[in-house]
XYZ file of C-alpha atoms in Angstrom:
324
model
C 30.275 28.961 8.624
C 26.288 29.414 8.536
C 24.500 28.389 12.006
C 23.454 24.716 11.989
C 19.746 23.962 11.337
C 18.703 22.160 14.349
C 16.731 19.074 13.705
C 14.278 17.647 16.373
C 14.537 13.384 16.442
C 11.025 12.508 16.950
C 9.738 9.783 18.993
C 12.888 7.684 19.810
C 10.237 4.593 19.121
C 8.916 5.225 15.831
C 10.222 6.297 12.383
C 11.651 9.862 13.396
C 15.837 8.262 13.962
C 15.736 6.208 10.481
C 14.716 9.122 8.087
C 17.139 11.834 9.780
C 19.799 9.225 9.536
C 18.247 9.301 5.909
C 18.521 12.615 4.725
C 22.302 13.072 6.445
C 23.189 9.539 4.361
C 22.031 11.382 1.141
C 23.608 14.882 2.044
C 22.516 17.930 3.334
C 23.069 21.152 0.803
C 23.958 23.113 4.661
C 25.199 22.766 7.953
C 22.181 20.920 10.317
C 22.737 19.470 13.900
C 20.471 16.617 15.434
C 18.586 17.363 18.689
C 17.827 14.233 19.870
C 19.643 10.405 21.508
C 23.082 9.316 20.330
C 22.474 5.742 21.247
C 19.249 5.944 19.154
C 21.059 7.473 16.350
C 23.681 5.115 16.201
C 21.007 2.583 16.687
C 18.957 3.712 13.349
C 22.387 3.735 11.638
C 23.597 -0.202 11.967
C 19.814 -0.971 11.619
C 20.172 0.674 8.140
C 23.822 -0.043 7.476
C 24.533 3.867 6.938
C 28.068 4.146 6.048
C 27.433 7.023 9.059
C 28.912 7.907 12.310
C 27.367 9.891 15.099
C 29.069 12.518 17.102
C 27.621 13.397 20.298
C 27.611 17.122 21.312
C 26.931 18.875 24.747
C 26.512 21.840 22.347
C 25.969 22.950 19.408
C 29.110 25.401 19.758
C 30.807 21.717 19.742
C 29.443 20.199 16.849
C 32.170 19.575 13.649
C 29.868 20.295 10.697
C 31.933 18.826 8.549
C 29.594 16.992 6.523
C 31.229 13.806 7.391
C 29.324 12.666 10.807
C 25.604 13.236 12.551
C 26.648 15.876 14.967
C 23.377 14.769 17.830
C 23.031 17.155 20.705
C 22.549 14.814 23.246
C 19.410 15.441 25.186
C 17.940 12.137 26.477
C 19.606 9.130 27.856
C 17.190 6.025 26.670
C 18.036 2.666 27.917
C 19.258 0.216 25.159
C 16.776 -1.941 24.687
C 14.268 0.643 24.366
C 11.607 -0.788 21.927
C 11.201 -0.314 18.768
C 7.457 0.052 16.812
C 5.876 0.847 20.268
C 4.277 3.443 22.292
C 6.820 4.476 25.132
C 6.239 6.836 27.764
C 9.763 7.481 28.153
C 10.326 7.968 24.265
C 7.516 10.431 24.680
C 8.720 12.623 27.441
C 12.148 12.270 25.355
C 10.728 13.449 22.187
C 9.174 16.613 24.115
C 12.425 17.214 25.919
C 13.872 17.714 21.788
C 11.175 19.897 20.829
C 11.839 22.034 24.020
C 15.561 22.617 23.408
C 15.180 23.123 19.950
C 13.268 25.952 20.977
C 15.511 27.329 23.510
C 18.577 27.100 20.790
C 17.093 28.698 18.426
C 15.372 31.362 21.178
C 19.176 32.025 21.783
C 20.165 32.507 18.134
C 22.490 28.966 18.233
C 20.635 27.459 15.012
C 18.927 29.310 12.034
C 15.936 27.120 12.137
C 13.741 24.338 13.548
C 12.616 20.870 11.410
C 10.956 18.464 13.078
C 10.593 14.803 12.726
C 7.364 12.904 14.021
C 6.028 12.810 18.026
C 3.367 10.639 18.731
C 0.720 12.159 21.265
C -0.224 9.513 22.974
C 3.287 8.348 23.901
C 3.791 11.963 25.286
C 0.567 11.550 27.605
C 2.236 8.061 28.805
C 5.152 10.248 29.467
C 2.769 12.530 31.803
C 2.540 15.431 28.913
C -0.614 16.671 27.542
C -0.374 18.677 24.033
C -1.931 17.966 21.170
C 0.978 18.197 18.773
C 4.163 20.400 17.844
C 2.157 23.577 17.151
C 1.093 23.912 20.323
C 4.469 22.989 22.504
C 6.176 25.605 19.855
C 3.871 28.675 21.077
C 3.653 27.421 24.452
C 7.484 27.484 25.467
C 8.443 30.554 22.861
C 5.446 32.807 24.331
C 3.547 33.095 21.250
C -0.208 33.923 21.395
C -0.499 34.758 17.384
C 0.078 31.205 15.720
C -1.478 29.309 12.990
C -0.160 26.101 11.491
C 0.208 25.858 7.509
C 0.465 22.662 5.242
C 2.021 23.324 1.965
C 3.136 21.354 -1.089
C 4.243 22.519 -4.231
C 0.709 22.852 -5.760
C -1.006 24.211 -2.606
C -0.226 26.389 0.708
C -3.157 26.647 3.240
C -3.353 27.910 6.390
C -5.434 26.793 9.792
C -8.298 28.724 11.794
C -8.330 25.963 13.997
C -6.303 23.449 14.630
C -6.515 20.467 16.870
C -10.023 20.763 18.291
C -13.489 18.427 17.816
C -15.493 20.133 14.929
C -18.106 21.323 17.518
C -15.185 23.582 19.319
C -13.834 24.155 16.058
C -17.240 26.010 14.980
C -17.597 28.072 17.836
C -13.572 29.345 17.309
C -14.501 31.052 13.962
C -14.404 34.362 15.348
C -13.862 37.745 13.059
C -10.705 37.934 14.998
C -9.415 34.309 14.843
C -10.513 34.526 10.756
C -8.601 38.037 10.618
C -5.540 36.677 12.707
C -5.168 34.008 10.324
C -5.527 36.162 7.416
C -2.548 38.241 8.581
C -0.206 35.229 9.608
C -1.006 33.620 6.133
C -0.319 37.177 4.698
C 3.359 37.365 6.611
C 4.013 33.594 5.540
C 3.233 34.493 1.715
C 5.645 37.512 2.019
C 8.030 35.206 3.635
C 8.076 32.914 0.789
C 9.042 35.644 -1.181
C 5.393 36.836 -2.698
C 5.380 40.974 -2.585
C 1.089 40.891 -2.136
C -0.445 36.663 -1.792
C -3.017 36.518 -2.587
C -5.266 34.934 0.133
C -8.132 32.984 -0.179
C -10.602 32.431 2.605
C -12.712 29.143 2.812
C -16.187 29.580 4.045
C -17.153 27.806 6.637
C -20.520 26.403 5.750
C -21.330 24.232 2.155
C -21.468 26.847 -0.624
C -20.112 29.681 1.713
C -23.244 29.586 3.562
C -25.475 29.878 -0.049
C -26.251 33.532 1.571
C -27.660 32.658 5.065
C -29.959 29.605 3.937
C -26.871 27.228 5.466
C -25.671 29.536 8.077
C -25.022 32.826 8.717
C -21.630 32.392 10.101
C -19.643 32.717 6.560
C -22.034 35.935 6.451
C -21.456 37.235 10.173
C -18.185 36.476 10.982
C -15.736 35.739 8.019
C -16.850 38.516 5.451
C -16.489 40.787 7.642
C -12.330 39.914 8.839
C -11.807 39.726 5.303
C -13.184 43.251 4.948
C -10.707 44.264 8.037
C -7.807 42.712 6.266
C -8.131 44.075 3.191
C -8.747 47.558 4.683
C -5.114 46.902 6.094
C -3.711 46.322 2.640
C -3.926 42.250 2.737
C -5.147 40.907 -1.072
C -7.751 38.753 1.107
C -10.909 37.575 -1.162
C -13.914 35.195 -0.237
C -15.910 33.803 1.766
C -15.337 31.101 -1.188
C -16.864 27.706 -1.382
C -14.691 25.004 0.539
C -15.418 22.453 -2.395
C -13.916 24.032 -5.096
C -11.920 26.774 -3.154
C -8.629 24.449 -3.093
C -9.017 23.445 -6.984
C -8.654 27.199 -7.736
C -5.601 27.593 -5.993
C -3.789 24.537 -7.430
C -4.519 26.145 -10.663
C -2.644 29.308 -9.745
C -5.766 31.400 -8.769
C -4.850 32.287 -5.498
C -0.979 31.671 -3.757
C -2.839 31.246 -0.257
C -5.993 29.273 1.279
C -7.173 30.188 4.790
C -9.249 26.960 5.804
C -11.465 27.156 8.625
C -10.550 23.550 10.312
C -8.356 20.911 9.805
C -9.923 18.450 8.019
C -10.905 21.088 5.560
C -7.429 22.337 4.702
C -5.573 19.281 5.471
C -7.533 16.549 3.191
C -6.684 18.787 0.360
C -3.466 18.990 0.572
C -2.406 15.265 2.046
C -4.724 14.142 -1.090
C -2.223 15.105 -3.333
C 0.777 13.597 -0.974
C 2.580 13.394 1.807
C 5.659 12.496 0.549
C 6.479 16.495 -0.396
C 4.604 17.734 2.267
C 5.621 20.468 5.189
C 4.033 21.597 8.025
C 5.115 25.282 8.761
C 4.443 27.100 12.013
C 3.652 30.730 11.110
C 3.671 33.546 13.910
C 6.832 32.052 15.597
C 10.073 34.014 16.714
C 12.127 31.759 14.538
C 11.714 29.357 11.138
C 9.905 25.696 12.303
C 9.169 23.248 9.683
C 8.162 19.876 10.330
C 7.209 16.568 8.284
C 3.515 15.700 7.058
C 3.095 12.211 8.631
C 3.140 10.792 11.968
C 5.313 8.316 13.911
C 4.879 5.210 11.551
C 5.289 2.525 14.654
C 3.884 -0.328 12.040
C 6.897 0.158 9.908
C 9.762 1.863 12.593
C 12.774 -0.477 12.923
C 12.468 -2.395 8.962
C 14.343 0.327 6.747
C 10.622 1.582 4.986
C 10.007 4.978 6.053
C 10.456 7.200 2.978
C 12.569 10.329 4.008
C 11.327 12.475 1.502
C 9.373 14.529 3.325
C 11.564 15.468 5.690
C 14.028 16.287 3.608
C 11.088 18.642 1.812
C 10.822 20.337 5.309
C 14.653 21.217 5.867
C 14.524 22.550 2.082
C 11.689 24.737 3.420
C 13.519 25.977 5.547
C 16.129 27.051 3.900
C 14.051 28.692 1.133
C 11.354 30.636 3.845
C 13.024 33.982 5.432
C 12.526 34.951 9.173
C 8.882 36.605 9.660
């Protein structure tokens, strides 16, 4: 039997229980384990009258995969009447404590890949943690210093500079080698996805790509020339290119990869068009992480709403993309 894709809870609080129940209720195409709370599973179950039943694991050696039950390796031991809709401390340190062993099973070659469901940041500071989302627990705890964090659909794939920083920082972390860094990871992920040469291209940072130095002469400076270093290396990098029509191109089948220089840049774009088949891919990793493209939903956690479509997207994803 195939290893188990390992599948990260969430935030016990908010929507992250209801749409893994979800996606097991509709039937997974292979074998996936739940890293996560039993109680909260089997709590998100009755809540949504799953005709479900959880089996709690110590590991994922133990786990049936039979189709017929949630197999949850139980990490976290929430009280019952943990709430629901709110932000928790506890939840938060609980949804970190997931993320962490996710990493460590599939560090140890236990489950083919990581998907993860929703954290909520500022339930993880009430918890006493400090990160400013997945991307940066995922590099942290595997040891990886060459990251970037891609958003994909099926019309558009683009990859990050910089990720969760104020614009100010943001500006002043366009460096030829962040630019060029990216331009190789989003490189590896279009070869991953089965492309033989993407074909990458990089947003300029300034309006019109700088218009030549009369807006800036970063686009001029800094990004022409790592896209000159990457395509000396063989990379089928173009641009600087205009970040107002850059993204329009590549939905009509112009280019297979956009390198945005911050993240309301690339991520407007593509959340424009929908989250609902959205994925969040970490590039650069030791090992496959996919994740949802929406957060924690507290106003709507606990009443049977959340749509599990996009996290069913992500474990799809993560079948389809090969190690990198």
């Amino acid at each position: 039997m195939k290893k188990p894709v390992g599948i990260t809870m969430g935030d016990p609080c908010g929507i992250g229980p209801e749409i893994v129940a979800r996606i097991f209720s509709d039937g997974l195409p292979e074998p996936a384990v739940v890293i996560g709370d039993a109680k909260v599973m089997e709590r998100a179950i009755r809540s949504l009258d799953l005709p479900l039943h959880v089996q709690p694991i110590a590991s994922v050696a133990d786990a049936a995969l039979d189709g017929k039950s949630i197999p949850v390796l139980n990490v976290s031991d929430l009280p019952d009447d943990l709430p629901v809709g709110q932000v928790d401390g506890r939840a938060g340190r609980a949804s970190y404590d997931y993320v962490v062993r996710a990493i460590d099973e599939a560090l140890e070659g236990r489950i083919r890949a990581i998907v993860t469901a929703p954290i909520n940041k500022e339930a993880m500071k009430k918890g006493g943690l400090n990160y400013p989302g997945h991307t940066e627990i995922l590099a942290e705890r595997s040891g990886t210093d060459k990251f970037a964090m891609m958003l994909a659909n099926e019309e558009l794939r683009v990859v990050l500079v910089t990720i969760h920083v104020s614009l100010r920082q943001a500006i002043e972390l366009v460096t030829q080698e962040s630019v060029l860094r990216t331009i190789q990871l989003a490189h590896k992920a279009g070869k991953a996805y089965g492309i033989a040469s993407p074909r990458i291209a990089v947003a300029g940072l300034n309006p019109h790509a700088g218009e030549n130095g009369m807006f800036g002469r970063e686009d001029l400076d800094v990004i022409a020339p790592a896209i000159g270093r990457a395509r000396e290396q063989g990379i089928n990098a173009s641009g600087p290119w205009p970040g107002d029509t850059i993204f329009m191109r590549a939905r009509k089948g112009e280019f297979d990869i956009v390198v945005a220089q911050y993240h309301d840049q690339g991520l407007i774009p593509v959340k424009y068009l929908g989250i609902d088949n959205g994925v969040n891919v970490t590039i650069g990793l030791p090992f496959i992480r996919t994740s949802v493209d929406h957060g924690t939903a507290f106003d709507i956690a606990g009443q049977g709403k959340a749509d599990h479509a996009s996290l069913r997207y992500a474990f799809d994803q993560a079948l389809l993309l090969n190690a990198v």
